[in-house]
Coordinates of C-alpha atoms and ligand atoms in Angstrom, one line a residue:
Chain A
M1 CA -3.3 26.2 12.4
M2 CA -0.5 27.3 10.1
N3 CA -2.0 29.5 7.4
K4 CA 0.9 29.7 4.9
A5 CA 3.0 27.0 3.3
Y6 CA 5.5 26.4 0.6
V7 CA 3.5 23.4 -0.5
V8 CA 0.4 21.6 0.7
I9 CA 0.3 17.9 0.1
I10 CA -3.2 16.4 0.2
G11 CA -3.1 12.8 1.5
G12 CA -1.2 11.1 4.4
G13 CA -0.7 7.8 2.6
V14 CA 2.7 6.4 1.7
T15 CA 2.9 8.6 -1.4
G16 CA 2.2 11.9 0.4
C17 CA 4.5 11.0 3.2
S18 CA 7.4 10.0 0.9
I19 CA 7.0 13.2 -1.1
A20 CA 7.0 15.3 2.1
Y21 CA 10.1 13.6 3.4
N22 CA 12.0 13.9 0.1
L23 CA 11.2 17.6 -0.2
A24 CA 12.1 18.3 3.4
K25 CA 15.4 16.4 3.0
K26 CA 16.3 18.8 0.2
G27 CA 15.9 21.7 2.7
I28 CA 12.4 22.8 1.9
K29 CA 10.7 24.5 4.8
D30 CA 6.9 25.0 5.5
I31 CA 5.6 21.8 4.1
I32 CA 2.1 20.8 5.2
V33 CA 0.6 17.4 4.8
L34 CA -3.2 17.3 5.1
E35 CA -4.8 14.0 6.1
R36 CA -8.5 14.0 6.9
K37 CA -8.5 10.6 8.8
Y38 CA -5.2 9.2 9.9
L39 CA -2.0 7.9 8.3
S40 CA -2.6 4.7 6.3
Y41 CA -6.3 5.2 6.3
G42 CA -6.5 4.8 2.5
A43 CA -5.1 2.1 0.2
T44 CA -1.7 2.1 1.9
G45 CA -3.3 0.6 5.1
R46 CA -5.3 -1.9 3.1
C47 CA -2.8 -3.2 0.6
G48 CA -1.2 -6.6 0.0
A49 CA 2.3 -5.4 1.2
G50 CA 4.0 -6.9 -1.8
I51 CA 7.1 -5.4 -3.5
R52 CA 8.2 -6.8 -6.8
Q53 CA 10.4 -5.9 -9.8
Q54 CA 9.0 -8.3 -12.3
W55 CA 7.3 -5.8 -14.5
G56 CA 6.7 -5.6 -18.3
T57 CA 7.6 -1.9 -18.9
H58 CA 11.0 -0.2 -18.6
Q59 CA 9.5 2.5 -16.4
N60 CA 7.9 0.1 -13.8
C61 CA 11.2 -1.9 -13.8
I62 CA 13.2 1.3 -13.0
L63 CA 10.7 2.6 -10.4
S64 CA 10.5 -0.7 -8.6
T65 CA 14.2 -1.6 -8.5
E66 CA 15.2 1.9 -7.4
S67 CA 12.5 1.6 -4.7
I68 CA 13.8 -1.8 -3.6
K69 CA 17.2 -0.4 -3.1
I70 CA 15.7 2.1 -0.7
F71 CA 13.5 -0.4 1.1
E72 CA 16.7 -2.5 1.6
N73 CA 18.2 0.4 3.6
M74 CA 15.1 2.1 4.8
N75 CA 15.6 1.4 8.5
E76 CA 18.9 3.3 8.4
I77 CA 17.9 6.0 5.9
L78 CA 14.7 7.0 7.7
Q79 CA 16.1 6.1 11.2
T80 CA 12.9 4.1 11.7
K81 CA 11.6 3.4 15.2
R82 CA 10.1 0.1 14.2
D83 CA 11.8 -2.3 11.7
I84 CA 9.9 -2.1 8.4
E85 CA 9.7 -6.0 8.2
L86 CA 11.4 -6.3 4.9
K87 CA 11.3 -9.9 3.6
Q88 CA 13.1 -10.7 0.3
K89 CA 12.1 -14.3 -0.4
G90 CA 11.0 -13.6 -4.0
Y91 CA 7.9 -13.5 -6.1
L92 CA 6.9 -16.6 -8.0
L93 CA 4.7 -15.8 -11.0
L94 CA 2.7 -18.7 -12.5
A95 CA 2.0 -19.3 -16.2
Y96 CA -1.0 -21.3 -17.2
S97 CA -0.7 -20.9 -20.9
E98 CA 2.0 -20.5 -23.7
K99 CA 0.8 -17.0 -24.2
E100 CA 1.5 -16.1 -20.6
L101 CA 4.9 -17.8 -20.7
K102 CA 5.8 -15.9 -23.8
Q103 CA 4.9 -12.6 -22.0
F104 CA 7.1 -13.6 -19.1
K105 CA 10.0 -14.2 -21.5
K106 CA 9.5 -10.8 -23.0
N107 CA 9.2 -9.2 -19.5
I108 CA 12.4 -10.9 -18.3
E109 CA 14.3 -9.5 -21.3
I110 CA 13.3 -6.0 -20.2
Q111 CA 14.0 -6.8 -16.6
H112 CA 17.5 -8.0 -17.4
E113 CA 18.3 -4.6 -19.0
H114 CA 17.7 -3.2 -15.5
N115 CA 19.8 -5.9 -13.8
I116 CA 16.7 -7.5 -12.2
P117 CA 17.7 -11.0 -11.2
S118 CA 14.6 -12.8 -12.6
T119 CA 14.5 -16.1 -14.3
L120 CA 12.1 -18.3 -16.1
V121 CA 11.3 -21.5 -14.2
T122 CA 9.8 -24.9 -15.1
P123 CA 7.0 -26.4 -13.0
E124 CA 9.5 -28.7 -11.3
E125 CA 11.7 -25.7 -10.4
A126 CA 8.7 -23.8 -9.2
K127 CA 8.0 -26.8 -6.9
E128 CA 11.5 -26.6 -5.6
I129 CA 10.9 -23.0 -4.7
V130 CA 7.5 -23.7 -3.2
P131 CA 7.4 -27.3 -2.1
M132 CA 3.7 -27.2 -1.2
L133 CA 2.8 -26.0 -4.7
N134 CA 0.2 -28.1 -6.7
T135 CA 1.6 -27.7 -10.2
E136 CA -1.5 -29.0 -12.0
N137 CA -2.2 -26.9 -15.1
I138 CA 0.9 -24.8 -14.5
I139 CA 3.2 -24.8 -17.5
G140 CA 6.0 -22.7 -16.0
G141 CA 6.7 -19.4 -14.3
A142 CA 9.0 -16.6 -13.5
F143 CA 10.9 -16.0 -10.3
C144 CA 12.9 -13.1 -8.8
P145 CA 14.5 -13.8 -5.5
T146 CA 14.9 -10.2 -4.3
D147 CA 11.2 -9.4 -4.6
G148 CA 9.1 -9.7 -1.4
H149 CA 7.3 -7.8 1.4
A150 CA 7.5 -4.8 3.6
N151 CA 5.0 -3.6 6.2
P152 CA 3.0 -0.7 4.7
F153 CA 1.8 0.8 8.0
L154 CA 5.4 1.0 9.3
V155 CA 6.8 2.3 6.1
N156 CA 4.1 5.0 5.9
Q157 CA 4.8 5.9 9.6
A158 CA 8.6 5.8 9.0
Y159 CA 8.3 8.4 6.2
A160 CA 6.0 10.5 8.3
D161 CA 8.3 10.4 11.4
A162 CA 11.4 11.2 9.3
A163 CA 9.5 14.1 7.6
K164 CA 8.3 15.4 11.0
R165 CA 11.9 15.4 12.3
L166 CA 12.8 17.6 9.3
G167 CA 10.0 20.1 10.2
V168 CA 7.1 18.9 8.1
K169 CA 3.7 19.7 9.7
F170 CA 1.0 17.1 9.6
I171 CA -2.5 18.5 10.0
K172 CA -5.6 16.5 10.6
A173 CA -7.9 18.3 8.2
E174 CA -9.9 17.8 5.0
A175 CA -9.1 19.7 1.9
L176 CA -12.5 21.1 0.7
G177 CA -11.5 23.2 -2.2
I178 CA -8.5 24.7 -4.0
K179 CA -8.3 28.3 -4.8
K180 CA -6.7 29.6 -8.0
K181 CA -6.2 32.9 -9.6
E182 CA -6.2 32.8 -13.4
S183 CA -4.4 29.5 -13.8
K184 CA -2.2 29.6 -10.7
I185 CA -2.8 28.0 -7.3
I186 CA -3.2 30.5 -4.5
G187 CA -4.4 28.3 -1.6
V188 CA -6.3 25.4 -0.1
E189 CA -9.6 25.6 1.8
T190 CA -9.9 23.1 4.6
N191 CA -12.4 22.3 7.3
K192 CA -10.0 23.9 9.7
G193 CA -9.3 27.1 7.7
F194 CA -7.6 28.5 4.7
I195 CA -3.9 27.8 3.9
E196 CA -2.1 30.2 1.5
T197 CA 0.2 28.4 -0.9
T198 CA 1.2 28.4 -4.5
R199 CA 1.7 24.6 -4.7
V200 CA -0.6 21.7 -4.1
V201 CA 0.2 18.1 -4.4
N202 CA -2.6 15.7 -5.1
A203 CA -1.6 12.5 -3.3
A204 CA -5.2 11.6 -2.4
G205 CA -5.1 8.0 -3.8
S206 CA -8.6 6.8 -4.5
W207 CA -10.0 10.3 -4.0
S208 CA -7.6 11.9 -6.4
K209 CA -10.3 12.5 -9.1
E210 CA -12.2 14.7 -6.6
I211 CA -9.1 16.7 -5.8
G212 CA -8.7 17.2 -9.6
S213 CA -12.2 18.5 -9.9
M214 CA -11.4 21.1 -7.2
V215 CA -9.2 22.9 -9.8
G216 CA -11.6 22.1 -12.6
I217 CA -9.7 19.3 -14.3
D218 CA -11.0 15.8 -15.2
L219 CA -8.2 13.4 -14.3
P220 CA -8.0 10.2 -16.4
V221 CA -8.2 7.9 -13.4
Y222 CA -10.9 5.8 -11.7
S223 CA -11.2 3.9 -8.5
E224 CA -12.1 0.2 -8.2
V225 CA -12.8 -1.9 -5.1
H226 CA -10.4 -4.8 -4.5
E227 CA -10.9 -7.4 -1.8
I228 CA -8.3 -9.1 0.4
L229 CA -8.0 -11.3 3.5
A230 CA -5.6 -12.2 6.3
T231 CA -5.2 -15.4 8.3
E232 CA -4.0 -16.1 11.7
P233 CA -0.2 -16.3 12.0
V234 CA 1.4 -19.7 11.6
K235 CA 5.0 -20.9 11.5
P236 CA 6.9 -19.9 8.2
I237 CA 5.8 -22.3 5.5
L238 CA 5.8 -20.1 2.4
N239 CA 8.8 -18.2 1.2
P240 CA 7.8 -16.2 -1.9
M241 CA 4.7 -14.3 -2.9
V242 CA 2.8 -16.6 -5.3
M243 CA 0.9 -14.8 -8.0
S244 CA -1.0 -15.3 -11.2
F245 CA -2.1 -12.7 -13.7
S246 CA -4.5 -14.9 -15.7
H247 CA -6.1 -16.3 -12.6
N248 CA -5.9 -12.9 -10.9
F249 CA -4.6 -13.7 -7.5
Y250 CA -1.7 -13.2 -5.1
C251 CA -0.8 -14.8 -1.8
Q252 CA 2.1 -14.4 0.6
Q253 CA 3.1 -15.2 4.1
T254 CA 4.3 -12.1 6.0
P255 CA 7.2 -12.2 8.5
H256 CA 4.6 -12.0 11.3
G257 CA 3.3 -15.4 10.1
S258 CA -0.1 -14.4 8.8
F259 CA -1.1 -15.1 5.1
I260 CA -2.3 -12.2 3.1
M261 CA -4.1 -12.9 -0.2
G262 CA -6.3 -11.1 -2.7
M263 CA -8.0 -11.5 -6.0
S264 CA -9.3 -9.0 -8.6
P265 CA -13.1 -8.5 -8.7
I266 CA -15.0 -10.3 -11.4
E267 CA -18.0 -8.1 -10.9
K268 CA -18.2 -4.7 -9.3
V269 CA -18.5 -4.8 -5.5
K270 CA -19.0 -2.0 -2.9
D271 CA -17.2 -3.6 0.0
V272 CA -16.4 -7.1 1.4
S273 CA -18.3 -10.0 0.0
W274 CA -18.8 -13.7 0.8
Q275 CA -18.3 -14.5 -2.9
F276 CA -14.7 -13.3 -2.6
L277 CA -14.1 -15.5 0.4
E278 CA -15.3 -18.5 -1.4
R279 CA -13.4 -17.9 -4.6
M280 CA -10.2 -16.9 -2.8
T281 CA -10.1 -19.9 -0.4
K282 CA -11.0 -22.3 -3.1
K283 CA -8.2 -21.1 -5.4
I284 CA -5.5 -21.0 -2.8
S285 CA -6.3 -24.2 -1.0
T286 CA -6.2 -26.1 -4.4
L287 CA -2.9 -24.4 -5.3
L288 CA -1.3 -24.5 -1.9
P289 CA -3.1 -27.4 -0.1
P290 CA -1.7 -26.9 3.4
T291 CA -3.5 -23.6 3.6
K292 CA -6.8 -25.5 3.9
N293 CA -6.5 -25.4 7.7
L294 CA -5.7 -21.7 8.0
R295 CA -8.1 -19.6 10.0
I296 CA -9.2 -16.3 8.4
V297 CA -9.1 -13.5 10.9
R298 CA -10.0 -10.5 8.7
Q299 CA -11.4 -9.7 5.3
W300 CA -11.5 -6.1 4.0
S301 CA -11.4 -4.0 0.9
G302 CA -9.7 -1.0 -0.5
Y303 CA -9.5 1.0 -3.7
Y304 CA -7.1 0.7 -6.6
N305 CA -6.8 4.1 -8.3
I306 CA -6.3 3.1 -11.9
S307 CA -4.7 5.0 -14.8
P308 CA -5.2 4.3 -18.6
D309 CA -1.8 2.5 -19.0
K310 CA -1.7 1.0 -15.4
Q311 CA 1.3 3.2 -14.6
P312 CA 1.4 6.1 -12.2
I313 CA 0.9 9.7 -13.2
V314 CA 3.5 11.9 -11.5
C315 CA 3.8 15.4 -12.8
E316 CA 2.7 19.0 -12.7
S317 CA -0.6 19.8 -14.3
E318 CA -0.3 21.3 -17.8
E319 CA -3.2 23.6 -17.2
I320 CA -2.8 24.8 -13.7
E321 CA 0.6 26.1 -12.5
G322 CA 1.5 24.7 -9.1
F323 CA -0.9 21.8 -9.2
Y324 CA 1.0 18.6 -8.9
M325 CA -0.2 15.0 -8.8
A326 CA 1.1 11.5 -7.9
I327 CA -1.9 9.3 -8.7
G328 CA -3.1 6.3 -10.6
F329 CA -0.9 3.7 -9.1
S330 CA -3.2 0.9 -10.4
G331 CA -2.6 -1.4 -7.5
H332 CA 1.2 -1.0 -7.0
G333 CA 1.8 2.3 -5.4
F334 CA 3.2 1.0 -2.2
M335 CA 6.2 -0.6 -3.8
L336 CA 6.9 2.4 -5.9
S337 CA 6.5 5.1 -3.2
P338 CA 10.2 5.5 -2.4
A339 CA 11.1 6.4 -6.0
V340 CA 7.9 8.4 -6.6
G341 CA 8.8 10.7 -3.6
I342 CA 12.1 11.5 -5.1
L343 CA 10.7 12.1 -8.6
M344 CA 8.1 14.5 -7.2
S345 CA 10.8 16.4 -5.3
N346 CA 12.6 16.7 -8.6
I347 CA 9.5 18.0 -10.4
I348 CA 8.6 20.6 -7.7
L349 CA 12.2 21.8 -7.4
K350 CA 12.5 22.0 -11.2
E351 CA 15.5 19.5 -11.1
K352 CA 16.3 17.0 -13.8
L353 CA 14.4 13.7 -13.1
Q354 CA 16.6 11.3 -11.2
W355 CA 15.6 8.5 -13.6
D356 CA 14.7 8.4 -17.3
V357 CA 10.9 7.9 -17.0
T358 CA 7.9 9.5 -18.6
L359 CA 5.1 9.8 -16.1
D360 CA 3.5 13.0 -17.1
I361 CA -0.1 13.3 -17.9
G362 CA 0.6 14.5 -21.4
R363 CA 1.7 11.1 -22.5
F364 CA -1.9 10.1 -23.0
K365 CA -2.6 12.9 -25.4
R366 CA 0.8 12.3 -27.2
K367 CA -0.2 8.7 -27.5
E368 CA 3.1 7.7 -26.1
I369 CA 1.7 5.0 -23.9
I370 CA 3.0 1.5 -23.4
E371 CA 0.5 -0.3 -21.2
E372 CA 1.8 -2.4 -18.3
P373 CA 0.9 -6.0 -19.2
S374 CA 1.4 -7.6 -15.9
V375 CA -1.0 -6.5 -13.2
V376 CA -3.5 -8.2 -10.9
Chain B
M1 CA 0.4 -1.6 41.5
N2 CA 2.5 -1.4 38.4
D3 CA 0.4 -2.8 35.6
D4 CA 2.9 -2.0 32.8
N5 CA 3.6 -5.7 32.2
I6 CA 0.1 -7.0 31.9
I7 CA -0.7 -8.4 28.5
V8 CA -3.4 -6.3 27.0
C9 CA -3.7 -7.9 23.6
R10 CA -3.6 -11.6 24.0
C11 CA -3.7 -12.5 20.3
E12 CA -0.6 -10.5 19.5
D13 CA 1.1 -10.5 22.9
I14 CA 1.2 -6.7 23.5
T15 CA 1.8 -5.3 27.0
M16 CA 0.2 -2.2 28.7
K17 CA 3.6 -0.5 28.5
E18 CA 3.8 -0.9 24.7
I19 CA 0.2 0.6 24.5
R20 CA 1.1 3.5 26.8
D21 CA 4.3 4.2 24.8
A22 CA 2.3 4.3 21.6
I23 CA -0.2 6.7 23.1
K24 CA 2.6 8.9 24.3
E25 CA 4.1 8.8 20.8
G26 CA 0.8 10.3 19.5
F27 CA -1.3 7.4 18.4
T28 CA -4.6 8.2 20.0
T29 CA -7.3 6.1 18.4
L30 CA -7.8 2.3 18.2
E31 CA -7.3 2.3 14.5
E32 CA -3.9 4.0 14.8
I33 CA -2.7 1.7 17.5
K34 CA -3.8 -1.3 15.5
R35 CA -1.8 -0.1 12.6
V36 CA 1.5 0.4 14.4
L37 CA 1.3 -2.4 17.1
R38 CA -1.2 -4.9 15.6
A39 CA -3.2 -4.7 18.8
G40 CA -6.7 -5.9 17.7
M41 CA -5.6 -7.5 14.5
G42 CA -5.6 -11.0 15.9
P43 CA -8.4 -13.6 15.8
C44 CA -10.5 -11.9 18.4
Q45 CA -10.5 -8.6 16.4
G46 CA -10.0 -6.5 19.4
K47 CA -12.9 -7.8 21.4
T48 CA -10.7 -8.2 24.4
C49 CA -8.1 -5.5 24.1
G50 CA -10.2 -2.8 22.4
P51 CA -12.1 -1.6 25.4
I52 CA -9.0 -1.7 27.6
I53 CA -6.9 0.3 25.1
A54 CA -9.8 2.7 24.6
R55 CA -10.0 3.4 28.3
E56 CA -6.3 4.0 28.5
I57 CA -6.4 6.5 25.7
V58 CA -9.3 8.3 27.3
K59 CA -7.4 8.4 30.6
M60 CA -4.1 9.6 29.1
T61 CA -5.5 12.1 26.5
G62 CA -8.8 13.4 27.9
K63 CA -10.4 12.5 24.6
S64 CA -14.0 11.3 24.6
M65 CA -14.8 7.6 24.2
E66 CA -16.5 8.2 20.9
E67 CA -13.4 9.9 19.4
V68 CA -11.3 6.9 20.4
M69 CA -13.5 4.0 19.5
T70 CA -13.1 4.1 15.8
Q71 CA -12.1 0.5 15.3
K72 CA -13.9 -1.4 12.6
L73 CA -14.8 -5.0 13.2
R74 CA -13.9 -6.9 10.1
P75 CA -15.7 -10.1 9.0
P76 CA -15.6 -13.1 9.5
F77 CA -15.5 -12.5 13.2
G78 CA -15.4 -16.1 14.3
G79 CA -12.0 -17.2 12.7
I80 CA -13.4 -19.6 10.1
T81 CA -11.0 -21.9 8.3
F82 CA -10.6 -22.2 4.5
K83 CA -12.1 -25.7 4.4
E84 CA -15.1 -24.5 6.3
V85 CA -15.7 -21.8 3.7
I86 CA -15.4 -24.1 0.8
N87 CA -17.3 -26.8 2.6
D88 CA -14.6 -29.4 2.1
E89 CA -14.3 -32.5 4.5
Ligands
LIG401 C1 -6.5 -4.7 -1.8 C2 -5.3 -3.9 -2.2 C3 -4.0 -4.6 -2.4 C4 -2.9 -3.9 -2.8 N1 -1.7 -4.6 -2.9 C5 -0.6 -3.9 -3.2 C6 0.7 -4.5 -3.1 O1 0.8 -5.7 -2.8 N2 1.8 -3.8 -3.4 C7 1.7 -2.5 -3.8 O2 2.8 -1.9 -4.0 N3 0.5 -1.8 -3.8 C8 -0.6 -2.5 -3.5 N4 -1.8 -1.8 -3.5 C9 -1.9 -0.4 -4.0 C10 -1.4 0.5 -2.9 O3 -2.1 0.3 -1.7 C11 -1.6 2.0 -3.4 O4 -1.2 2.2 -4.7 C12 -0.9 2.9 -2.5 O5 -1.1 2.6 -1.1 C13 -1.3 4.4 -2.8 O6 -0.9 5.2 -1.7 P1 -1.3 6.7 -1.7 O7 -0.6 7.4 -0.6 O8 -1.1 7.3 -3.1 O9 -2.9 6.7 -1.4 P2 -3.7 6.3 -0.1 O10 -2.9 5.4 0.8 O11 -5.1 6.0 -0.5 O12 -3.7 7.7 0.7 C14 -4.5 8.8 0.3 C15 -4.9 9.6 1.6 O13 -5.5 10.8 1.2 C16 -6.5 11.1 2.2 N5 -7.4 12.1 1.6 C17 -8.2 11.9 0.5 N6 -8.9 13.0 0.3 C18 -8.5 13.9 1.2 C19 -8.9 15.3 1.4 N7 -9.8 15.9 0.7 N8 -8.3 15.9 2.4 C20 -7.4 15.3 3.2 N9 -7.0 14.0 3.0 C21 -7.6 13.3 2.0 C22 -7.1 9.8 2.5 O14 -7.7 9.8 3.8 C23 -5.9 8.8 2.4 O15 -5.3 8.6 3.7 C24 -3.0 -2.5 -3.1 C25 -4.2 -1.8 -3.0 C26 -5.3 -2.5 -2.5 C27 -6.6 -1.7 -2.4

């Protein structure tokens, strides 16, 4: 095993691989990605595959639109072996109350400042977009036609393959500890030996808090189990992702034909539950009646790694020199990964951030936080 | 006999050649092959293709069967419909 590196990235999910690729693209040599299981083992391989720009904070709008621009050209940029299955048929967000509709209006104003082509829709217009929609109790919604889907496994793999071609080493090993001298990083202990380095990136998703404790810092994130299911593939019948914040669900049909849908937990769960199946199928078959006949083929769960303002933490640690983190994606880290990889390369190389965003961990102490209002 | 064209995963229509190419590319566990090719993601959850792919990986890489057979079966295994879950009709 290589025993010296410019940087060690812990985590072979989409975040770690995007960071590795973006650093390598800027000419950095001796980059190591540590993954203890396999690529996409974590949240990336368990996620809902949705990409949207309809956010309620400037930062999330910037990160998501900039990422969509990259998704749109990803096959060429990364010279992907397999098409990433991008589908841009929109996200339809449903409003069940005046309060929700008001929030959508506010969000859309922010979105328009970033040229996101979202609009408010009436229940009738929503039904034109999704003819099978049962509009009962729905008082309106918001729609953005360029939101959609990409295949998380293939995006993760595409970043990893492109990084490998630029010389990044992927090592199947577990980080067990991080060594520091005074307040500087000097290496990473793994189950396959010690790697000398002055830089470590914590891209360990739901395990990021444990990585923080390896350098003695208590990161303000926690992990929460979220459940999801997939059906057999059927012919295309649903164009956009349909989503509700107040009723806490999302549902989309992938280009492959299967439906993917999830709901936030109402009580803490450890893994998959029958309660979820019941709640989920009831909700969606009322809202989109033709789904009644769909066959479920898989049900699984994964972790959201949640930050206090539901926005990612992407920065260098204030206490430990050379300890970087890209964590706390709060259930939307797949869609932000292209932009986050670029930002982390800016941070590590001490460049000016490519976009005007404040993602450092100090924002919580400075009380500069604006919480993202629109999450499932 | 050239068995490259036989369909290994019937749910997702994947041939032996596609499986072998993926193994050559470096995907050497069932979970990894599932993630890039969808083999084993269909209604049968890999009950048909799983053992065949596992044997092929063992043959091509010299890995042990335990190392290769990491695929998790995910409930509900039978392919139940929404209306059966909610007890409708
Ligand atoms: C049910 C569900 C639905 C979701 N839906 C969406 C969606 O529609 N759109 C969206 O954008 N996002 C969605 N997300 C969120 C998204 O999946 C995550 O934000 C994103 O995948 C995070 O990627 P990551 O690379 O940071 O973490 P992960 O993918 O979790 O990767 C972390 C990796 O680190 C490895 N690791 C951990 N500890 C160590 C160690 N000590 N040594 C070595 N390796 C280690 C793990 O094995 C893992 O592979 C969803 C998440 C879930 C759970």
